[in-house]
Coordinates of C-alpha atoms and ligand atoms in Angstrom, one line a residue:
M1 CA 25.0 83.4 -111.5
E2 CA 27.4 82.5 -108.8
A3 CA 28.8 79.0 -107.6
A4 CA 29.0 78.4 -103.9
L5 CA 28.6 74.9 -102.8
S6 CA 26.1 73.2 -101.2
S7 CA 25.6 73.1 -97.1
A8 CA 25.3 68.7 -97.7
T9 CA 27.8 67.1 -95.0
V10 CA 30.3 65.7 -95.4
P11 CA 30.5 61.8 -95.1
S12 CA 33.6 60.3 -94.6
L13 CA 35.4 58.7 -97.7
D14 CA 38.7 57.7 -98.3
R15 CA 40.6 57.1 -101.7
T16 CA 39.1 54.2 -102.1
D17 CA 35.6 54.8 -102.5
F18 CA 36.3 57.0 -104.7
L19 CA 38.0 54.5 -107.2
K20 CA 35.2 52.1 -106.8
L21 CA 33.3 54.8 -108.8
Q22 CA 35.0 53.8 -112.0
N23 CA 33.1 52.2 -114.3
G24 CA 36.5 51.4 -117.4
S25 CA 35.9 55.2 -118.8
D26 CA 32.8 56.8 -116.9
I27 CA 31.9 57.4 -113.7
R28 CA 29.0 55.2 -112.1
G29 CA 27.5 55.6 -108.8
V30 CA 24.2 55.4 -106.7
A31 CA 22.4 59.0 -106.5
V32 CA 19.0 58.1 -105.0
S33 CA 18.4 56.9 -102.0
G34 CA 14.9 54.1 -101.1
V35 CA 16.6 50.4 -103.3
E36 CA 17.4 48.7 -100.5
G37 CA 21.6 46.9 -101.0
E38 CA 22.1 50.2 -102.5
P39 CA 23.0 52.5 -100.8
I40 CA 24.1 56.3 -102.2
S41 CA 27.5 56.6 -103.1
L42 CA 27.5 60.4 -104.9
P43 CA 26.2 62.4 -103.1
E44 CA 26.6 66.4 -103.7
P45 CA 29.6 65.7 -101.6
V46 CA 32.1 63.3 -104.1
T47 CA 29.6 65.1 -107.1
E48 CA 31.4 68.7 -106.4
A49 CA 34.7 67.1 -105.9
I50 CA 34.7 65.0 -109.2
A51 CA 33.9 67.7 -111.1
A52 CA 36.4 69.9 -109.2
A53 CA 39.0 67.6 -110.5
F54 CA 38.1 67.6 -113.9
G55 CA 38.1 71.2 -114.0
Q56 CA 41.6 70.8 -111.9
W57 CA 42.6 68.4 -114.6
L58 CA 41.6 70.3 -118.1
I59 CA 43.6 73.1 -116.4
H60 CA 46.5 70.6 -116.6
K61 CA 45.9 69.5 -119.4
K62 CA 45.5 72.7 -121.4
K63 CA 48.1 74.3 -119.4
A64 CA 45.9 77.0 -119.4
E65 CA 46.6 79.1 -116.0
S66 CA 46.1 82.6 -117.8
R67 CA 43.0 81.9 -119.5
K68 CA 39.7 81.3 -118.3
L69 CA 38.6 77.7 -118.8
R70 CA 34.4 76.3 -119.6
V71 CA 33.2 73.2 -119.8
S72 CA 29.6 73.0 -121.2
V73 CA 27.4 70.1 -118.9
G74 CA 24.5 68.8 -119.6
H75 CA 22.1 65.5 -118.2
D76 CA 19.6 62.6 -119.5
S77 CA 16.0 62.5 -118.3
R78 CA 17.1 60.9 -115.0
I79 CA 14.9 62.3 -111.4
S80 CA 18.8 62.7 -109.9
A81 CA 19.8 65.1 -113.0
Q82 CA 18.8 68.2 -111.5
T83 CA 20.7 68.0 -108.2
L84 CA 23.8 66.6 -110.2
L85 CA 23.8 69.1 -112.0
E86 CA 23.5 71.8 -109.7
A87 CA 27.1 70.0 -107.7
V88 CA 28.8 69.5 -110.5
S89 CA 28.5 73.7 -111.4
R90 CA 29.6 74.6 -108.1
G91 CA 32.2 72.0 -108.5
L92 CA 33.8 73.8 -111.8
G93 CA 33.2 76.7 -110.0
V94 CA 35.3 75.4 -106.9
S95 CA 38.1 74.3 -109.7
G96 CA 37.8 78.1 -111.5
L97 CA 35.9 77.8 -114.8
D98 CA 32.8 78.9 -116.2
V99 CA 30.0 76.5 -116.4
V100 CA 27.5 76.3 -119.8
Q101 CA 24.2 74.9 -118.6
F102 CA 22.7 72.8 -121.6
G103 CA 19.6 72.0 -120.2
L104 CA 18.8 68.1 -121.1
A105 CA 21.1 66.4 -124.0
S106 CA 22.6 63.8 -125.8
T107 CA 26.1 62.7 -124.7
P108 CA 27.2 62.8 -128.3
A109 CA 26.0 66.3 -128.2
M110 CA 28.1 67.2 -124.9
F111 CA 31.4 66.2 -126.9
N112 CA 30.6 67.7 -130.2
S113 CA 30.0 71.1 -128.2
T114 CA 34.1 71.3 -127.9
L115 CA 34.1 71.3 -132.1
T116 CA 31.6 73.3 -132.5
E117 CA 32.8 77.4 -133.3
D118 CA 30.0 79.6 -132.6
E119 CA 30.4 82.1 -129.9
S120 CA 26.5 82.5 -129.8
F121 CA 26.2 79.1 -128.2
L122 CA 29.7 79.3 -125.6
C123 CA 31.5 76.9 -128.5
P124 CA 33.7 75.3 -128.5
A125 CA 33.8 74.2 -125.0
D126 CA 37.4 73.2 -123.2
G127 CA 35.4 70.6 -122.0
A128 CA 32.6 68.5 -121.6
I129 CA 31.0 66.6 -118.9
M130 CA 27.4 64.5 -119.2
I131 CA 25.3 63.3 -116.4
T132 CA 24.4 59.8 -117.3
A133 CA 24.1 56.4 -116.3
S134 CA 23.2 55.3 -119.4
H135 CA 20.4 52.2 -119.3
L136 CA 21.3 51.0 -115.4
P137 CA 18.2 51.6 -113.2
Y138 CA 17.0 55.0 -112.0
N139 CA 18.1 55.0 -108.8
R140 CA 21.6 55.4 -110.8
N141 CA 24.3 58.2 -112.5
G142 CA 27.1 59.1 -113.1
F143 CA 29.5 61.4 -115.8
K144 CA 30.9 60.9 -119.6
F145 CA 34.1 63.5 -120.1
F146 CA 35.0 64.8 -123.4
T147 CA 37.7 67.1 -124.8
S148 CA 38.0 67.6 -129.0
D149 CA 40.6 64.9 -128.2
G150 CA 37.4 62.6 -127.5
G151 CA 35.7 60.5 -124.5
L152 CA 38.2 60.4 -121.7
G153 CA 39.8 56.8 -121.4
K154 CA 40.5 55.1 -118.0
V155 CA 43.9 56.3 -117.0
D156 CA 42.2 59.4 -116.5
I157 CA 39.3 58.9 -115.5
K158 CA 41.2 57.0 -112.2
D159 CA 43.7 60.9 -112.2
I160 CA 39.8 62.3 -112.1
L161 CA 38.9 60.0 -108.8
E162 CA 42.5 60.2 -106.9
R163 CA 42.2 64.5 -107.8
A164 CA 38.2 64.0 -106.2
A165 CA 39.4 62.3 -103.0
D166 CA 42.2 64.5 -102.4
I167 CA 40.2 67.5 -102.9
Y168 CA 37.2 65.6 -100.9
K169 CA 39.8 66.0 -97.9
N170 CA 39.6 69.5 -97.8
F171 CA 35.8 69.8 -98.0
S172 CA 35.2 69.0 -94.6
D173 CA 36.7 72.6 -94.2
E174 CA 34.4 75.0 -94.0
R175 CA 36.6 78.4 -94.4
L176 CA 37.6 76.4 -97.9
R177 CA 34.3 75.2 -99.1
K178 CA 33.2 78.9 -98.3
S179 CA 36.0 80.9 -100.3
Q180 CA 35.9 79.0 -103.1
G181 CA 33.5 79.1 -106.9
E182 CA 33.2 83.0 -106.5
N183 CA 35.0 83.9 -109.1
S184 CA 32.6 81.8 -112.1
S185 CA 29.4 82.5 -113.9
I186 CA 26.9 79.5 -115.1
K187 CA 25.2 80.4 -118.1
K188 CA 22.9 78.5 -120.1
V189 CA 22.4 78.1 -123.8
D190 CA 20.0 75.9 -126.1
Y191 CA 23.2 73.6 -127.7
M192 CA 20.7 71.5 -128.6
A193 CA 19.0 73.3 -131.5
V194 CA 23.1 73.5 -132.7
Y195 CA 23.5 69.9 -132.6
T196 CA 19.9 69.0 -133.8
D197 CA 20.7 71.4 -137.2
G198 CA 23.5 69.4 -138.1
L199 CA 22.3 66.6 -137.8
V200 CA 19.0 68.0 -140.6
K201 CA 22.1 69.6 -142.3
A202 CA 23.7 66.4 -143.2
V203 CA 20.3 64.1 -144.4
R204 CA 20.2 67.7 -147.0
R205 CA 23.5 67.5 -148.2
A206 CA 23.4 63.7 -148.5
A207 CA 20.2 64.3 -150.5
G208 CA 21.4 66.8 -153.0
D209 CA 20.2 69.4 -150.8
L210 CA 17.2 68.8 -150.6
E211 CA 15.0 70.5 -148.0
K212 CA 12.5 68.0 -146.9
P213 CA 14.6 64.7 -148.4
L214 CA 12.3 62.0 -146.6
E215 CA 9.2 63.6 -147.5
G216 CA 6.5 60.5 -147.4
F217 CA 8.3 58.0 -145.2
H218 CA 6.3 57.4 -142.1
I219 CA 8.6 56.9 -139.1
V220 CA 8.3 56.1 -135.0
V221 CA 10.4 56.8 -133.0
D222 CA 10.7 55.4 -129.4
A223 CA 12.9 57.5 -126.8
G224 CA 12.3 55.2 -124.2
N225 CA 11.3 58.4 -121.8
G226 CA 15.1 58.6 -121.5
A227 CA 17.2 62.1 -123.6
G228 CA 16.1 61.1 -127.5
G229 CA 12.8 62.3 -127.7
F230 CA 13.7 66.0 -129.8
F231 CA 14.8 63.3 -132.7
A232 CA 11.3 63.1 -133.7
A233 CA 10.2 67.0 -133.8
K234 CA 14.0 67.9 -133.9
V235 CA 15.5 66.2 -137.6
L236 CA 12.1 63.9 -138.6
E237 CA 9.7 66.1 -139.2
P238 CA 12.2 69.0 -140.5
L239 CA 13.4 66.9 -142.8
G240 CA 9.6 66.0 -144.0
A241 CA 9.2 62.6 -142.5
I242 CA 5.5 61.8 -140.7
T243 CA 6.4 60.9 -137.0
S244 CA 2.4 59.8 -135.4
G245 CA 2.1 57.1 -133.8
S246 CA 6.4 57.8 -132.2
Q247 CA 6.1 56.7 -128.8
F248 CA 7.8 57.6 -124.5
L249 CA 9.7 61.0 -126.1
E250 CA 9.0 62.5 -123.1
P251 CA 11.8 62.3 -120.4
D252 CA 11.0 60.4 -117.3
G253 CA 14.0 59.3 -115.2
M254 CA 11.5 56.6 -113.6
F255 CA 11.4 55.1 -117.3
P256 CA 7.7 52.8 -116.5
N257 CA 7.5 52.8 -120.2
H258 CA 10.6 50.1 -120.5
I259 CA 14.5 50.1 -120.4
P260 CA 15.8 52.8 -122.8
N261 CA 18.0 50.3 -124.3
P262 CA 18.6 48.9 -128.6
E263 CA 19.8 45.3 -126.3
D264 CA 17.2 44.8 -124.5
K265 CA 14.0 42.9 -125.9
S266 CA 11.3 44.4 -124.0
A267 CA 13.0 47.2 -125.9
M268 CA 13.3 45.9 -129.2
E269 CA 9.3 44.1 -128.8
A270 CA 8.0 48.1 -128.0
I271 CA 9.3 49.3 -130.9
T272 CA 8.7 46.3 -133.6
K273 CA 4.9 46.8 -132.0
A274 CA 4.3 50.1 -133.2
V275 CA 6.4 50.0 -136.7
L276 CA 3.3 47.1 -137.1
D277 CA 0.5 49.1 -135.7
N278 CA 0.5 52.1 -137.8
K279 CA 2.4 50.4 -141.0
A280 CA 5.1 52.7 -140.9
D281 CA 8.3 52.1 -143.0
L282 CA 11.1 52.4 -140.3
G283 CA 11.3 52.4 -136.3
I284 CA 14.5 54.3 -135.1
I285 CA 14.9 52.8 -131.1
F286 CA 17.6 54.8 -129.0
D287 CA 19.4 54.2 -125.2
T288 CA 18.3 56.6 -122.7
D289 CA 21.8 59.3 -123.9
V290 CA 21.8 58.4 -127.3
D291 CA 24.7 57.1 -128.1
R292 CA 23.5 53.9 -129.1
S293 CA 20.9 53.4 -131.5
A294 CA 19.1 50.6 -133.4
A295 CA 16.5 50.2 -136.5
V296 CA 13.3 48.4 -137.3
D297 CA 11.8 48.1 -141.0
S298 CA 8.5 48.3 -142.5
T299 CA 8.0 44.2 -141.8
G300 CA 8.8 44.2 -138.4
R301 CA 13.1 42.6 -139.1
E302 CA 15.6 44.7 -136.3
F303 CA 18.6 45.8 -137.2
N304 CA 20.1 45.7 -133.8
R305 CA 23.6 43.9 -133.1
N306 CA 24.9 42.0 -136.2
R307 CA 22.2 43.0 -138.5
L308 CA 23.0 46.4 -137.2
I309 CA 26.3 46.2 -137.9
A310 CA 26.1 44.9 -141.7
L311 CA 23.6 47.9 -142.4
L312 CA 26.8 50.7 -141.0
S313 CA 28.9 48.4 -142.9
A314 CA 27.1 47.9 -146.2
I315 CA 27.1 51.9 -146.4
V316 CA 30.4 52.6 -145.1
L317 CA 31.6 49.9 -148.0
E318 CA 29.9 51.5 -150.6
E319 CA 31.2 54.8 -149.8
H320 CA 34.7 53.2 -148.8
P321 CA 35.1 49.7 -151.0
G322 CA 37.4 47.7 -149.0
T323 CA 37.7 49.5 -145.9
T324 CA 38.0 47.6 -142.1
I325 CA 35.4 47.7 -140.4
V326 CA 36.1 47.4 -136.4
T327 CA 33.6 45.5 -134.5
D328 CA 33.1 44.5 -130.7
S329 CA 34.2 40.3 -129.4
V330 CA 31.4 38.9 -130.0
T331 CA 30.4 40.0 -133.5
S332 CA 29.0 36.6 -135.8
D333 CA 31.1 34.8 -138.2
G334 CA 27.9 35.4 -140.5
L335 CA 29.1 38.8 -140.0
T336 CA 32.4 38.4 -141.0
L337 CA 31.1 36.3 -143.8
F338 CA 29.4 39.3 -144.4
I339 CA 31.8 42.0 -144.4
E340 CA 34.2 39.7 -146.1
K341 CA 32.5 37.6 -149.2
K342 CA 30.0 40.0 -149.9
L343 CA 30.5 43.5 -149.3
G344 CA 34.6 42.4 -150.0
G345 CA 36.1 45.0 -146.7
K346 CA 37.7 43.7 -143.9
H347 CA 36.9 42.8 -140.2
L348 CA 38.8 43.2 -137.8
R349 CA 37.1 41.3 -134.6
F350 CA 38.0 43.3 -131.8
K351 CA 37.9 43.0 -127.9
R352 CA 33.9 44.3 -125.5
G353 CA 34.3 47.4 -125.0
Y354 CA 33.1 50.7 -127.3
K355 CA 35.9 52.8 -126.0
N356 CA 38.5 49.5 -127.0
V357 CA 36.9 48.9 -130.6
I358 CA 36.6 53.3 -131.2
D359 CA 40.2 53.1 -130.0
E360 CA 41.6 50.2 -131.5
A361 CA 40.8 52.1 -135.8
I362 CA 42.3 55.1 -134.7
R363 CA 44.9 53.4 -134.0
L364 CA 44.5 51.1 -137.1
N365 CA 44.4 54.4 -139.2
S366 CA 47.1 56.0 -137.5
T367 CA 49.2 52.7 -139.4
G368 CA 48.1 53.7 -142.7
E369 CA 45.3 50.6 -142.6
E370 CA 41.9 52.4 -144.2
T371 CA 39.2 52.3 -141.4
H372 CA 35.7 54.7 -141.5
L373 CA 33.4 51.9 -139.0
A374 CA 34.2 51.3 -135.3
I375 CA 30.1 49.8 -133.8
E376 CA 29.8 47.1 -131.3
T377 CA 26.8 45.2 -131.0
S378 CA 25.4 47.1 -127.7
G379 CA 25.0 49.3 -130.9
H380 CA 27.0 52.1 -129.9
G381 CA 28.4 53.2 -133.8
A382 CA 31.5 55.8 -134.1
L383 CA 32.4 57.5 -137.7
K384 CA 35.6 58.3 -138.9
E385 CA 33.4 60.9 -140.9
N386 CA 31.8 61.8 -137.4
H387 CA 36.2 62.9 -135.4
W388 CA 35.1 58.9 -133.9
L389 CA 32.2 59.8 -132.2
D390 CA 30.2 57.0 -131.0
D391 CA 26.7 59.1 -131.7
G392 CA 23.5 56.6 -131.3
A393 CA 21.7 59.4 -133.2
Y394 CA 24.5 59.7 -136.4
L395 CA 24.0 56.8 -137.3
M396 CA 20.5 56.8 -137.8
V397 CA 21.1 59.5 -139.7
K398 CA 23.4 57.2 -141.8
I399 CA 20.4 55.4 -142.6
L400 CA 18.0 58.1 -143.5
N401 CA 20.7 59.4 -146.4
K402 CA 20.5 55.0 -147.3
L403 CA 16.4 55.9 -147.5
A404 CA 16.7 59.8 -149.0
S405 CA 19.3 59.2 -151.1
A406 CA 16.8 55.9 -152.8
R407 CA 13.8 58.1 -153.1
A408 CA 15.8 60.9 -154.6
A409 CA 16.9 58.8 -157.2
G410 CA 13.5 57.3 -157.5
K411 CA 13.8 53.6 -156.2
G412 CA 10.4 54.7 -154.5
T413 CA 9.4 55.1 -150.8
G414 CA 9.6 52.5 -147.7
S415 CA 13.1 50.4 -145.9
K416 CA 13.3 47.6 -148.6
V417 CA 16.3 49.5 -149.2
L418 CA 18.1 48.8 -146.9
T419 CA 16.8 45.4 -146.1
D420 CA 18.5 44.7 -149.3
L421 CA 21.4 46.0 -148.2
V422 CA 21.7 42.8 -145.7
D423 CA 20.3 40.7 -147.7
G424 CA 22.9 37.1 -147.6
L425 CA 24.2 38.1 -144.1
E426 CA 23.9 34.5 -142.8
E427 CA 21.5 34.1 -138.9
P428 CA 22.2 31.6 -136.4
K429 CA 19.6 29.9 -135.1
V430 CA 20.7 30.5 -131.2
A431 CA 22.2 33.4 -130.3
L432 CA 22.3 33.3 -126.3
E433 CA 24.3 35.3 -123.5
L434 CA 25.0 33.7 -120.1
R435 CA 26.6 35.5 -117.3
L436 CA 28.8 33.0 -114.9
K437 CA 29.5 34.5 -111.6
I438 CA 32.1 34.8 -109.9
D439 CA 31.5 34.9 -106.5
K440 CA 34.2 37.2 -105.0
N441 CA 33.8 36.5 -101.1
H442 CA 34.3 32.5 -102.5
P443 CA 37.1 31.2 -100.6
D444 CA 38.6 29.8 -103.6
L445 CA 39.7 33.1 -104.8
G446 CA 42.0 33.3 -101.5
G447 CA 41.0 36.8 -100.8
K448 CA 42.7 37.8 -104.3
D449 CA 41.4 39.7 -107.0
F450 CA 38.3 38.5 -109.1
R451 CA 39.9 39.1 -112.3
E452 CA 43.0 36.3 -111.7
Y453 CA 40.5 33.8 -110.7
G454 CA 38.7 34.6 -113.8
E455 CA 42.0 33.9 -116.3
K456 CA 42.5 30.6 -114.6
V457 CA 39.0 29.7 -115.7
L458 CA 39.6 30.8 -118.7
Q459 CA 43.2 29.0 -119.1
H460 CA 41.9 25.7 -117.8
V461 CA 38.9 25.9 -121.0
S462 CA 41.6 26.7 -123.1
N463 CA 44.1 23.6 -121.5
S464 CA 40.7 21.3 -122.1
I465 CA 39.8 22.5 -125.4
E466 CA 43.3 21.0 -127.3
T467 CA 42.9 17.9 -127.4
N468 CA 39.2 18.1 -128.6
P469 CA 39.0 17.2 -132.1
D470 CA 36.0 18.6 -132.4
L471 CA 36.7 22.3 -131.5
K472 CA 39.5 24.9 -132.8
T473 CA 40.0 27.6 -130.7
A474 CA 40.0 30.9 -132.8
P475 CA 43.6 31.4 -134.7
V476 CA 43.1 35.2 -134.1
N477 CA 41.1 36.0 -130.9
F478 CA 41.8 39.5 -128.8
E479 CA 39.8 38.3 -126.1
G480 CA 38.6 35.6 -123.6
I481 CA 38.3 32.3 -125.7
R482 CA 36.7 31.5 -128.5
V483 CA 36.6 28.4 -129.8
S484 CA 34.7 26.6 -133.0
G485 CA 32.7 23.4 -133.2
F486 CA 29.2 21.7 -133.6
G487 CA 28.3 24.5 -136.8
G488 CA 29.1 27.5 -134.1
W489 CA 31.3 28.8 -131.8
F490 CA 31.5 30.3 -128.3
L491 CA 33.3 33.2 -126.8
L492 CA 34.3 32.8 -123.3
R493 CA 35.2 36.2 -121.6
L494 CA 35.8 38.5 -118.9
S495 CA 33.6 41.4 -118.6
L496 CA 35.3 44.6 -118.8
H497 CA 33.3 45.6 -114.9
D498 CA 31.8 43.1 -113.0
P499 CA 33.2 39.7 -111.3
V500 CA 30.8 37.6 -114.1
L501 CA 32.2 35.5 -117.5
P502 CA 29.9 36.7 -120.0
L503 CA 29.7 33.7 -122.7
N504 CA 27.6 34.0 -126.0
I505 CA 27.1 31.4 -127.9
E506 CA 26.0 30.6 -131.4
A507 CA 24.4 27.6 -133.4
Q508 CA 22.5 26.3 -135.6
S509 CA 20.1 24.1 -133.2
E510 CA 19.4 24.1 -129.6
D511 CA 21.1 20.9 -129.6
D512 CA 24.4 22.1 -131.3
A513 CA 24.0 25.2 -128.7
V514 CA 23.5 22.6 -126.0
K515 CA 26.2 21.0 -127.0
L516 CA 29.2 23.7 -127.3
G517 CA 27.7 24.5 -123.2
L518 CA 28.1 21.0 -122.1
V519 CA 32.4 22.2 -123.5
V520 CA 32.0 24.5 -120.6
A521 CA 30.6 23.2 -118.3
S522 CA 32.9 20.3 -118.3
A523 CA 35.6 22.2 -118.3
V524 CA 34.5 24.3 -115.2
K525 CA 33.3 22.5 -112.9
H526 CA 35.8 22.8 -110.4
F527 CA 35.6 25.8 -110.3
N528 CA 33.2 26.2 -107.4
A529 CA 33.1 30.2 -106.8
L530 CA 32.2 30.6 -110.4
D531 CA 28.0 30.4 -110.5
T532 CA 26.7 27.7 -113.3
S533 CA 23.6 27.5 -113.4
A534 CA 22.7 29.3 -115.8
L535 CA 24.8 26.8 -118.1
S536 CA 23.3 24.3 -116.2
K537 CA 19.6 25.4 -117.1
L538 CA 20.9 25.3 -120.8
T539 CA 23.3 21.9 -120.7
H540 CA 20.0 20.3 -118.7
S541 CA 16.7 21.4 -121.2
S542 CA 17.8 18.7 -124.0
Ligands
G6P1 O1 31.5 43.4 -120.5 P1 30.0 43.5 -120.4 O2 29.8 42.4 -118.7 O3 29.6 42.1 -120.9 O4 30.3 44.9 -120.8 C1 29.9 45.0 -121.9 C2 30.0 46.3 -121.8 O5 30.1 47.3 -121.0 C3 29.2 48.7 -120.8 O6 28.3 49.0 -121.2 C4 30.0 49.6 -122.4 O7 29.7 51.0 -122.7 C5 29.4 48.7 -123.5 O8 30.9 49.6 -125.0 C6 30.7 47.5 -123.3 O9 30.4 46.0 -124.5

């Protein structure tokens, strides 16, 4: 197949429009029209330019003028996937790269394709692109990029968007558009077969090379109609597990059942119900592109957020005693106690953002501090043994290994072995997150960036805490302000992407949560650009 650019009209866009598409280390935009107030920001020509820019960036990075590079491209279940896949393929062709299309795939599988050595699957790919907007609504879409060094970071994404804006300018020249991409090939392979085979082998290996180490286990999967449906038939069943009662495995980009997001309450309720209704041993749930996951035990107890981290920490610290577990900033005090006192490890509570957490773990290892797990409460988790790739499916493989080896050791079936591992984890009675919006257009911002305003709020809260004898600022903290008091704590910080100050509160009672809320409410009351209605609702609830 030959790549030729689309004949879609090229709307006039400049560099700022392109830079707006950056969302941390991802690119995100609106790909489907029809939602009021959300015009399309990722039309085909823009997508072509972004893919062409990635191609240029990759050639530069690999210093590969003499060798033809190939890029693997996959997508999740979104309704815009096919259109964007074709546009990405054309764009890569513009930069003279060969394209290997994987079809429906998971984000971690895309990274994996840059590591796999198997020419029959056209691997390793020099670079990979995943078309996804994770758990966002159906009209959005976006891109994640990988090389064998891992996912691209913020600096590289900005570089790509700047290159894309320049390339885009030339797209209005019809001649140029027609003459490009003629020498590139587009091929299709079923890479997910290689990837899932790797997961199956990992569990078999951990169980002493048993062919069906999960025989007798009943495990239900909820893929939320995202890309994770493969896990039931391609991973669990070959390992011998029964998967009846699994739900929402079929890809459907309108996500008709629930948001595929283990952080979402209704999603967790759906998988819990499936476990209980089917009397299953375990439930597993993925986000849309399978880089995040969570589980539910046979009694309906959720392994997500702090509990998922506790479970994985217990597994990893058995294998690597005393090492450091790196997490995001909103993890609980109970988790620190559990990791340090019960498990004998070290807890580094770093910043929010999976890339931040992973990069910190890699940095720690390079300084000689051993760490094997970087994990967020969002369900993003990466292991050193798995190339620091945040892979929701691999996290679940670690849990399955535990089930399989317990059974092989004659310790019976069921998920009790997992539940026992988190025994002793202290959990707060109340845990909440309020997201306080900053009105970017409010006169108090004086036309300046909302981040500057947010920093001012944080500084003010910090000053006001110093004089309060009931409160103590956390001695080590990497973002925002974390304060202990009234038997709990709060963390107020700037969102990674949005004009929002997320406020996390954990306490042993509603009353104590309200007391912590009142501390923040009183400190921010003169900041008129901050929407404190959620806070008022909390503080008036008592
Ligand atoms: O800072 P926030 O707005 O709470 O968002 C933070 C979250 O943003 C994205 O979803 C990232 O994928 C997560 O890794 C991160 O935790």
